[in-house]
PDB file of C-alpha atoms in Angstrom:
ATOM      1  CA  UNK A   1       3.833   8.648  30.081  1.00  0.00           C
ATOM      2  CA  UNK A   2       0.754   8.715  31.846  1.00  0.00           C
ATOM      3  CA  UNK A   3      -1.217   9.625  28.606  1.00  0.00           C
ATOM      4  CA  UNK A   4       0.335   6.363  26.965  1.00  0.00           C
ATOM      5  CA  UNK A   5      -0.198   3.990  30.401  1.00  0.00           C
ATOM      6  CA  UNK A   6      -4.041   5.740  31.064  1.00  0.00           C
ATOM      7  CA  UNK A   7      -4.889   4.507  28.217  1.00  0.00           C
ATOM      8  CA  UNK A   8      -2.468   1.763  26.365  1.00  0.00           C
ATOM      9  CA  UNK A   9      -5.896  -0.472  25.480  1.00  0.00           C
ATOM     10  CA  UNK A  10      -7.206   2.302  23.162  1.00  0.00           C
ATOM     11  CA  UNK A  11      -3.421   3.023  21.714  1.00  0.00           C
ATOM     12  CA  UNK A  12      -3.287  -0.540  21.140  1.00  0.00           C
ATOM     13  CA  UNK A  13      -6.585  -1.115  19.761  1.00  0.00           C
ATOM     14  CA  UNK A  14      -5.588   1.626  17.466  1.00  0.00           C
ATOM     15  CA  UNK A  15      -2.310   0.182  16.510  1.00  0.00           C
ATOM     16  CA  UNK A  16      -3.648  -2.819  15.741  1.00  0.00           C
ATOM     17  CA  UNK A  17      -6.216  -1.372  13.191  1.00  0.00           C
ATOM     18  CA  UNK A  18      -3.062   0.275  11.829  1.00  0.00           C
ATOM     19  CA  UNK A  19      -1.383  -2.968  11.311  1.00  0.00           C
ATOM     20  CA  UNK A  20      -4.291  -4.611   9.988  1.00  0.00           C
ATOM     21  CA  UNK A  21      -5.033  -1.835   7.273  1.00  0.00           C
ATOM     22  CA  UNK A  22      -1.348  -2.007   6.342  1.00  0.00           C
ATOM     23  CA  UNK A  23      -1.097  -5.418   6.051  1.00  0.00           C
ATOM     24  CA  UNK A  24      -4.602  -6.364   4.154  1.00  0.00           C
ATOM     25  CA  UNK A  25      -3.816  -3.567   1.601  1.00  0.00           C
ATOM     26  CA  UNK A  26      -0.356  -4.116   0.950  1.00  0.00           C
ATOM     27  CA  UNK A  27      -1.216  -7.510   0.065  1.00  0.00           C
ATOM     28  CA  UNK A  28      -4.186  -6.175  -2.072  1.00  0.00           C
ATOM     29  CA  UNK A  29      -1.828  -3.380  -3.826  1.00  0.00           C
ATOM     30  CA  UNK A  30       1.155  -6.025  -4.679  1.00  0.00           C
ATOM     31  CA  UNK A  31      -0.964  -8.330  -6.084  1.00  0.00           C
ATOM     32  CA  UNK A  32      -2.884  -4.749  -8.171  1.00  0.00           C
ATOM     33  CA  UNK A  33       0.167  -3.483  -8.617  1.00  0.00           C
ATOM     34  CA  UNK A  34       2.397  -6.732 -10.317  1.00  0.00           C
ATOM     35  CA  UNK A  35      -1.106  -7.180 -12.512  1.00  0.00           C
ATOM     36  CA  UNK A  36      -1.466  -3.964 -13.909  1.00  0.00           C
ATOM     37  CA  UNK A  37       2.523  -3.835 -14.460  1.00  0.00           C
ATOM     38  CA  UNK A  38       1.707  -6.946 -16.395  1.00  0.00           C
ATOM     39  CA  UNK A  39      -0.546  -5.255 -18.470  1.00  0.00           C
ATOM     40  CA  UNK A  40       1.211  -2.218 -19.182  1.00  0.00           C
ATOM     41  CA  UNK A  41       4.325  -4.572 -20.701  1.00  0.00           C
ATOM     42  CA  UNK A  42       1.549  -7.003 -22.192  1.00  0.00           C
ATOM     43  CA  UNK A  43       1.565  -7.326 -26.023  1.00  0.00           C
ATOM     44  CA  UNK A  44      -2.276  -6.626 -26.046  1.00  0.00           C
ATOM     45  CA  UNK A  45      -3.196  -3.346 -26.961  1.00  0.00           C
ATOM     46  CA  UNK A  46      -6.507  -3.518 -25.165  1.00  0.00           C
ATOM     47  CA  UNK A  47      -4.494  -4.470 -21.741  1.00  0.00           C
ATOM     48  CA  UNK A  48      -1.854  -2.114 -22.352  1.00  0.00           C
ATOM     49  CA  UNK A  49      -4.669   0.640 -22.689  1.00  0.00           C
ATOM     50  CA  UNK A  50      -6.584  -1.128 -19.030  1.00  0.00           C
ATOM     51  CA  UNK A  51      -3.498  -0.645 -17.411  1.00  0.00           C
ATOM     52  CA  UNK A  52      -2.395   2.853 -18.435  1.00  0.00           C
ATOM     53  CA  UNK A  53      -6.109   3.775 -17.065  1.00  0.00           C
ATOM     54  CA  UNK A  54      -5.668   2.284 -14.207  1.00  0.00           C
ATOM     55  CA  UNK A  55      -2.442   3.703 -13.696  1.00  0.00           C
ATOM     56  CA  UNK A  56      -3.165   7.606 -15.107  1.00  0.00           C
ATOM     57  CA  UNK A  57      -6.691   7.692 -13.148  1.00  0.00           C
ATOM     58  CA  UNK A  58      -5.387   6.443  -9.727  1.00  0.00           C
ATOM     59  CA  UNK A  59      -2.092   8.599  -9.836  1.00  0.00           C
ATOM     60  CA  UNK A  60      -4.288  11.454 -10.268  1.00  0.00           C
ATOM     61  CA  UNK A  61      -7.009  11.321  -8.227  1.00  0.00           C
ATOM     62  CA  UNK A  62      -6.804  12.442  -4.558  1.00  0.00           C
ATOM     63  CA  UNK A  63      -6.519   9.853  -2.016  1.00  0.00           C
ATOM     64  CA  UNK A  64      -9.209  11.547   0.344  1.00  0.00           C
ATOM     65  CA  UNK A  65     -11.604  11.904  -2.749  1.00  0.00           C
ATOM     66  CA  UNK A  66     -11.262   8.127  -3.715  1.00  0.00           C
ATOM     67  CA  UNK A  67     -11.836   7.240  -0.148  1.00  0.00           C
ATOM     68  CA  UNK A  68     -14.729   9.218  -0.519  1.00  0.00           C
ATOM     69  CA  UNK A  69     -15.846   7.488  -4.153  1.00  0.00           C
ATOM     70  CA  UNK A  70     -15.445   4.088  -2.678  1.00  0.00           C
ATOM     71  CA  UNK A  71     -17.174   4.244   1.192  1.00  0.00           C
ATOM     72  CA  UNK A  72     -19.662   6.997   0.237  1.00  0.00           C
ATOM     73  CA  UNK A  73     -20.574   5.740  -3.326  1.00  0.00           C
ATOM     74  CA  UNK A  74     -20.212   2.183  -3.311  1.00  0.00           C
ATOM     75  CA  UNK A  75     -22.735   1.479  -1.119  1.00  0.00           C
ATOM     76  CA  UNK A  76     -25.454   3.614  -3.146  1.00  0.00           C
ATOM     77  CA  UNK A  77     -24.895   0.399  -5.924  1.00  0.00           C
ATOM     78  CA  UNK A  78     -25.931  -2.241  -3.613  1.00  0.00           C
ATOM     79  CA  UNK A  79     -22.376  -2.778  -2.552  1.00  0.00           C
ATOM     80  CA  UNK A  80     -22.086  -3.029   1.182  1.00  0.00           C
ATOM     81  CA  UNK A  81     -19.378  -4.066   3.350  1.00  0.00           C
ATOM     82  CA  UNK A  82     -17.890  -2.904   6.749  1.00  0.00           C
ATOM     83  CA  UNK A  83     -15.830   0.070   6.593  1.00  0.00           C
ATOM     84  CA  UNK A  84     -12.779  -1.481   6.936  1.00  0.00           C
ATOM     85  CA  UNK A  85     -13.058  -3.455   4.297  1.00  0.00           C
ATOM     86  CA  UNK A  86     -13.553  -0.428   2.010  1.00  0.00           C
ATOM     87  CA  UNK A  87     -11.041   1.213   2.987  1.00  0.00           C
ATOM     88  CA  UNK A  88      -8.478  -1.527   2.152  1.00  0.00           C
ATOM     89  CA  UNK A  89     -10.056  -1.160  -1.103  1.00  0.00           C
ATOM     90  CA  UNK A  90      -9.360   2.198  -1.238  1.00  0.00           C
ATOM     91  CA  UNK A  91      -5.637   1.883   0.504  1.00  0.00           C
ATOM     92  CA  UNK A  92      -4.862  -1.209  -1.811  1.00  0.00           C
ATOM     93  CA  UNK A  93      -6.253   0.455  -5.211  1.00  0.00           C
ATOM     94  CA  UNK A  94      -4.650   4.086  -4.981  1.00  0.00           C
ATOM     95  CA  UNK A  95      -1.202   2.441  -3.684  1.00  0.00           C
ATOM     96  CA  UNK A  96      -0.917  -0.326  -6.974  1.00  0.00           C
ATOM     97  CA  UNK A  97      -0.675   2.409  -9.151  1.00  0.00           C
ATOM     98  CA  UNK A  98       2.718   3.022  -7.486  1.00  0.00           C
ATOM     99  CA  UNK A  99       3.780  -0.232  -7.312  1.00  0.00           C
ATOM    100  CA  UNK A 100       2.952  -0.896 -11.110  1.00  0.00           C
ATOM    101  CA  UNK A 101       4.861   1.829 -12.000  1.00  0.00           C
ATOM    102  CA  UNK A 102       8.075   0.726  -9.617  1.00  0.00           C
ATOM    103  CA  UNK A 103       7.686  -2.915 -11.575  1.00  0.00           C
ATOM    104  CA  UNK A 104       7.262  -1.427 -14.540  1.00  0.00           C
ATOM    105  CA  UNK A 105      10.657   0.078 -13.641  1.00  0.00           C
ATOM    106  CA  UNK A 106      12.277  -3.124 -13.227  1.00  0.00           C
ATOM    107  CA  UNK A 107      11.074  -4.684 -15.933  1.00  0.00           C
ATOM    108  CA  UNK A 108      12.627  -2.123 -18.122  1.00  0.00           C
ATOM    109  CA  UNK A 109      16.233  -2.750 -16.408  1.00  0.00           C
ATOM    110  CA  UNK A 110      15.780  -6.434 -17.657  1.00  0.00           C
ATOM    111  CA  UNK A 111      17.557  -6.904 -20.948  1.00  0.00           C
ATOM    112  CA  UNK A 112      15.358  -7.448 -24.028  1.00  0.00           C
ATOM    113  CA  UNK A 113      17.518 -10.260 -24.690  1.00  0.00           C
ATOM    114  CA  UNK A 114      16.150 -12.309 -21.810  1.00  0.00           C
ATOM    115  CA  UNK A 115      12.827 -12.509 -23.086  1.00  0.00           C
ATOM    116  CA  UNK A 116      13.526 -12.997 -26.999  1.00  0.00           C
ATOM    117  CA  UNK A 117      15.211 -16.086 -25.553  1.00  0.00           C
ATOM    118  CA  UNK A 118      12.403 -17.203 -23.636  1.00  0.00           C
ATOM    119  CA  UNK A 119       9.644 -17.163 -26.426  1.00  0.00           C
ATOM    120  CA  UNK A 120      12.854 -18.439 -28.767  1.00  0.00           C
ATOM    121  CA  UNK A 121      12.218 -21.242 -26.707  1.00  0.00           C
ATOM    122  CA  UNK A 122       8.856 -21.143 -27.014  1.00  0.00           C
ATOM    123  CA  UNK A 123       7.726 -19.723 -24.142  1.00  0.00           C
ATOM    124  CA  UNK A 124       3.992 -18.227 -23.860  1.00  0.00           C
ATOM    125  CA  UNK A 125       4.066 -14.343 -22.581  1.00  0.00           C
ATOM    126  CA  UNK A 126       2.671 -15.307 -19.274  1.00  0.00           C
ATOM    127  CA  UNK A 127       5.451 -18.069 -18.672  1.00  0.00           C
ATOM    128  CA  UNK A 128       8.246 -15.146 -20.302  1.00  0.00           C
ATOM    129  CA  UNK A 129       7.119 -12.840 -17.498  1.00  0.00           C
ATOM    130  CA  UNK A 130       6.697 -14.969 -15.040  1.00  0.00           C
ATOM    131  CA  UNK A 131       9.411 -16.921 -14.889  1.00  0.00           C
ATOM    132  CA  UNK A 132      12.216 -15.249 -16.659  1.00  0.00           C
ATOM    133  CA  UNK A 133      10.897 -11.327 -16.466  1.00  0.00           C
ATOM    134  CA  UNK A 134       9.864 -10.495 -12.966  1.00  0.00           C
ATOM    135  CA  UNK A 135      12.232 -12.737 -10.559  1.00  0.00           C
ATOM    136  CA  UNK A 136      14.680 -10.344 -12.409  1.00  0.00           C
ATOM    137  CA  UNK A 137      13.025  -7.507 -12.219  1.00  0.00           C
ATOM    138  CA  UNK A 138      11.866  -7.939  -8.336  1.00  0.00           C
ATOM    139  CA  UNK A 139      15.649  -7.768  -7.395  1.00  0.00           C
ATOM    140  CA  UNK A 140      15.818  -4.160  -8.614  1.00  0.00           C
ATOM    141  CA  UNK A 141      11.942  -2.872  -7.373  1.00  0.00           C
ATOM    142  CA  UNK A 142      12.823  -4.081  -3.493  1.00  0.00           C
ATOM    143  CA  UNK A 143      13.703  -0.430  -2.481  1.00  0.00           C
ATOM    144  CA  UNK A 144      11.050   1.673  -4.460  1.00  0.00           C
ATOM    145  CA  UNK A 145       8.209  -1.158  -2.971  1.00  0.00           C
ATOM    146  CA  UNK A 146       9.290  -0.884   0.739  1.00  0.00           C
ATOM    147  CA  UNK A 147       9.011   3.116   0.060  1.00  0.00           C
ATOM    148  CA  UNK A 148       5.710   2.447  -1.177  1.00  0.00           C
ATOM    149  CA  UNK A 149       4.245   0.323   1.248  1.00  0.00           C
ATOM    150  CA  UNK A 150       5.655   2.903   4.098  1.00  0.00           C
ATOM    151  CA  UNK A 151       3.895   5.820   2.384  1.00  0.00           C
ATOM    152  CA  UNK A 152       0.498   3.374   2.585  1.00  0.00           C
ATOM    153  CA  UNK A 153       1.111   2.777   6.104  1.00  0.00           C
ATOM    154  CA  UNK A 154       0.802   7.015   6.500  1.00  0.00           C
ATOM    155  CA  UNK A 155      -2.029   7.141   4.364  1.00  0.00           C
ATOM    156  CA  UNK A 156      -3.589   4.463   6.005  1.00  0.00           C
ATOM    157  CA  UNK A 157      -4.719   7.849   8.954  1.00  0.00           C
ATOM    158  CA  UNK A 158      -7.196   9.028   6.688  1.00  0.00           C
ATOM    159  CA  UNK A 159      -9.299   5.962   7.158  1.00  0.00           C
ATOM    160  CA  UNK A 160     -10.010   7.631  11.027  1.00  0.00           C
ATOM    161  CA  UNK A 161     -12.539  10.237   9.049  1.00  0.00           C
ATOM    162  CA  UNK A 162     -14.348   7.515   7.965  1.00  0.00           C
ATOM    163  CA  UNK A 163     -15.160   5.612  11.202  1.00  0.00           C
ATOM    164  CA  UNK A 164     -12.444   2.970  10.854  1.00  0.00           C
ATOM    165  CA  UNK A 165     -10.632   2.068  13.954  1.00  0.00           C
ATOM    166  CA  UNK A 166      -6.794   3.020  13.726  1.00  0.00           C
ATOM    167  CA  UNK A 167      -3.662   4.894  15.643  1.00  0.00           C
ATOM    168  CA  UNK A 168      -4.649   8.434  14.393  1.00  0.00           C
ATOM    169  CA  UNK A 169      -8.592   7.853  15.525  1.00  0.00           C
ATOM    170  CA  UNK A 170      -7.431   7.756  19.041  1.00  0.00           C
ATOM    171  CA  UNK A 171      -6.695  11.686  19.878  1.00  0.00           C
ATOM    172  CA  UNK A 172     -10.234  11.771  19.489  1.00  0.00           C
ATOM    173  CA  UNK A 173     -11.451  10.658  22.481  1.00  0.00           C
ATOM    174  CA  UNK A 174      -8.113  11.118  24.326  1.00  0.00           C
ATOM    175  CA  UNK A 175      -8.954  14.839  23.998  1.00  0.00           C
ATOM    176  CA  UNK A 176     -12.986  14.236  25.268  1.00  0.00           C
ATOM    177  CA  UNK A 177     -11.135  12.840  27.929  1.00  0.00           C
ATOM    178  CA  UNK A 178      -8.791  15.920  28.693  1.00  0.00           C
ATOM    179  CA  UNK A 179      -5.807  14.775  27.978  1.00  0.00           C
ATOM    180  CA  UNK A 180      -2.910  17.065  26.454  1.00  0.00           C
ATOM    181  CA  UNK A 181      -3.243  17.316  22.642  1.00  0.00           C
ATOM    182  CA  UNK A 182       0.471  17.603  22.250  1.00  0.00           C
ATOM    183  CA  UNK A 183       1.071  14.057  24.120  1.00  0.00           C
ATOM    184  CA  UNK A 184      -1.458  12.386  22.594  1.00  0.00           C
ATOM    185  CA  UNK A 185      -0.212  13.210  19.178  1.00  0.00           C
ATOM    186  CA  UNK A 186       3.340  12.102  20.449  1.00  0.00           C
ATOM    187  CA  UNK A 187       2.537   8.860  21.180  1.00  0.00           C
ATOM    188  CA  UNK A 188       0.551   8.517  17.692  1.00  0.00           C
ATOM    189  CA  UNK A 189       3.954   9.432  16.450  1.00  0.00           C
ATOM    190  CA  UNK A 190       5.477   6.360  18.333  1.00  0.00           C
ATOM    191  CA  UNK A 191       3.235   3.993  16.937  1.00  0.00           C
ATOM    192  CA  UNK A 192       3.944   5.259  13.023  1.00  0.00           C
ATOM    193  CA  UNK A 193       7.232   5.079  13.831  1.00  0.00           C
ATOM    194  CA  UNK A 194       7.484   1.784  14.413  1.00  0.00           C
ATOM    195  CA  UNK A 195       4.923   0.114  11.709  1.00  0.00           C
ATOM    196  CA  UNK A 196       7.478   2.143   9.410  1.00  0.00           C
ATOM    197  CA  UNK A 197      10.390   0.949  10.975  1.00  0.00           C
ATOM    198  CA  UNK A 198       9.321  -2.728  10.726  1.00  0.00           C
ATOM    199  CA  UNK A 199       8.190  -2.325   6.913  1.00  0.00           C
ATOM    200  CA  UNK A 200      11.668  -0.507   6.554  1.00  0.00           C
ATOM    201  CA  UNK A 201      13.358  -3.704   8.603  1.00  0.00           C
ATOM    202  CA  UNK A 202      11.947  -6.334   7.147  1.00  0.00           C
ATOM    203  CA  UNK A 203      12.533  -4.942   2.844  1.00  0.00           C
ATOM    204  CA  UNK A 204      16.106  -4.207   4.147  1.00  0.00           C
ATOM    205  CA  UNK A 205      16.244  -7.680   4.780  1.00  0.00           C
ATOM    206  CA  UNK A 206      14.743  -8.359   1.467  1.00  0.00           C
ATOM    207  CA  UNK A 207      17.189  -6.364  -0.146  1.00  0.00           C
ATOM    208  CA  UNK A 208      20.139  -7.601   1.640  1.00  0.00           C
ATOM    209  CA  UNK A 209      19.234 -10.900   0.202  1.00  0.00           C
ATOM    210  CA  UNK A 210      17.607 -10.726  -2.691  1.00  0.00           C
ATOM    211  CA  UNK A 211      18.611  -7.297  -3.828  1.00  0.00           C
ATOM    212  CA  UNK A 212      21.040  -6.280  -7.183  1.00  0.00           C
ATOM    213  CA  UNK A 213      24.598  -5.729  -5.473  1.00  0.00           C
ATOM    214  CA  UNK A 214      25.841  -2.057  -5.978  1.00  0.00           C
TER     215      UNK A 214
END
């Protein structure tokens, strides 16, 4: 304990970048994620073909090397922001293509009938989707999007190689300061643990409500 209470400011402070990285890109890989879904259903060829990139190039592409591409070689084209910032960029892009594939998913469980009613009615594809498509589809995707957004939450360590404050950064200087490697890494482990468990909590909740009954 004494590892944890010696030094609960700099676990916090690092708990709290955690939080912050999890929450900011979550909210930047739904709203990627339910976008690029859109396009890969879209009746445009050109969008369908943007959103299979998207999808195909950030699937494939290491998550170290992409945080790489966007803090190293962003700022070499005049684009500079703190380093937090890019790597919710980099947190929020890689994790959509997940997310549009678990929509994607969904939408595919919603019967074809659904929309051919909806533009029956006259309906643009934007206002089918929208309003008929994805409440549907959302009621299947809860599971597959809490799993998602708990695997970002892991990622979200490799930011600490790249000078952005958060819970794995901290055995850093709590081994400068002599602590026991083994402790330290324990207590990193507590703090995971429960930004997982809370993501877990609160899409079981989701599901309980809004979820398709089994």
């Amino acid at each position: 304990m004494n590892v944890l209470l010696d030094n609960l400011s700099l676990y916090g402070e690092g708990l709290l970048g955690t939080v912050e990285l999890t929450v900011y890109a979550s909210l930047l890989a739904l709203v990627l994620g339910f976008l690029m879904a859109a396009c890969r259903v879209a009746p445009v060829r050109s969008l369908r073909a943007f959103g299979t990139a998207w999808v195909t190039v950030l699937r494939n592409t290491p998550l170290t090397l992409l945080f790489f591409a966007v803090l190293l070689g962003l700022p070499r084209f005049g684009v500079v922001l703190p380093f937090t910032l890019f790597a919710v960029l980099a947190l929020g892009c890689y994790t959509s293509a997940f997310i549009c594939e678990a929509v994607r998913a969904g939408i595919n469980t919603v019967p074809s009938g659904q929309g051919e009613a909806a533009r029956s009615l006259g309906m643009t594809f934007g206002q089918t989707l929208g309003t008929v498509v994805l409440p549907q589809a959302f009621r299947s995707v809860i599971p597959p999007l809490g799993s998602t957004l708990i695997a970002l939450a892991k990622n979200s360590a490799i930011a600490g190689s790249f000078s952005v404050v958060e819970l794995l950064g901290v055995y850093k200087p709590l081994s400068e300061r002599g602590y026991s490697v083994l402790w330290s890494f324990v207590w990193i482990a507590v703090g995971y643990l429960l930004v997982t468990l809370s993501i877990s909590a609160l899409f079981n909740a989701l599901e309980k409500r809004y979820g398709v009954a089994r």
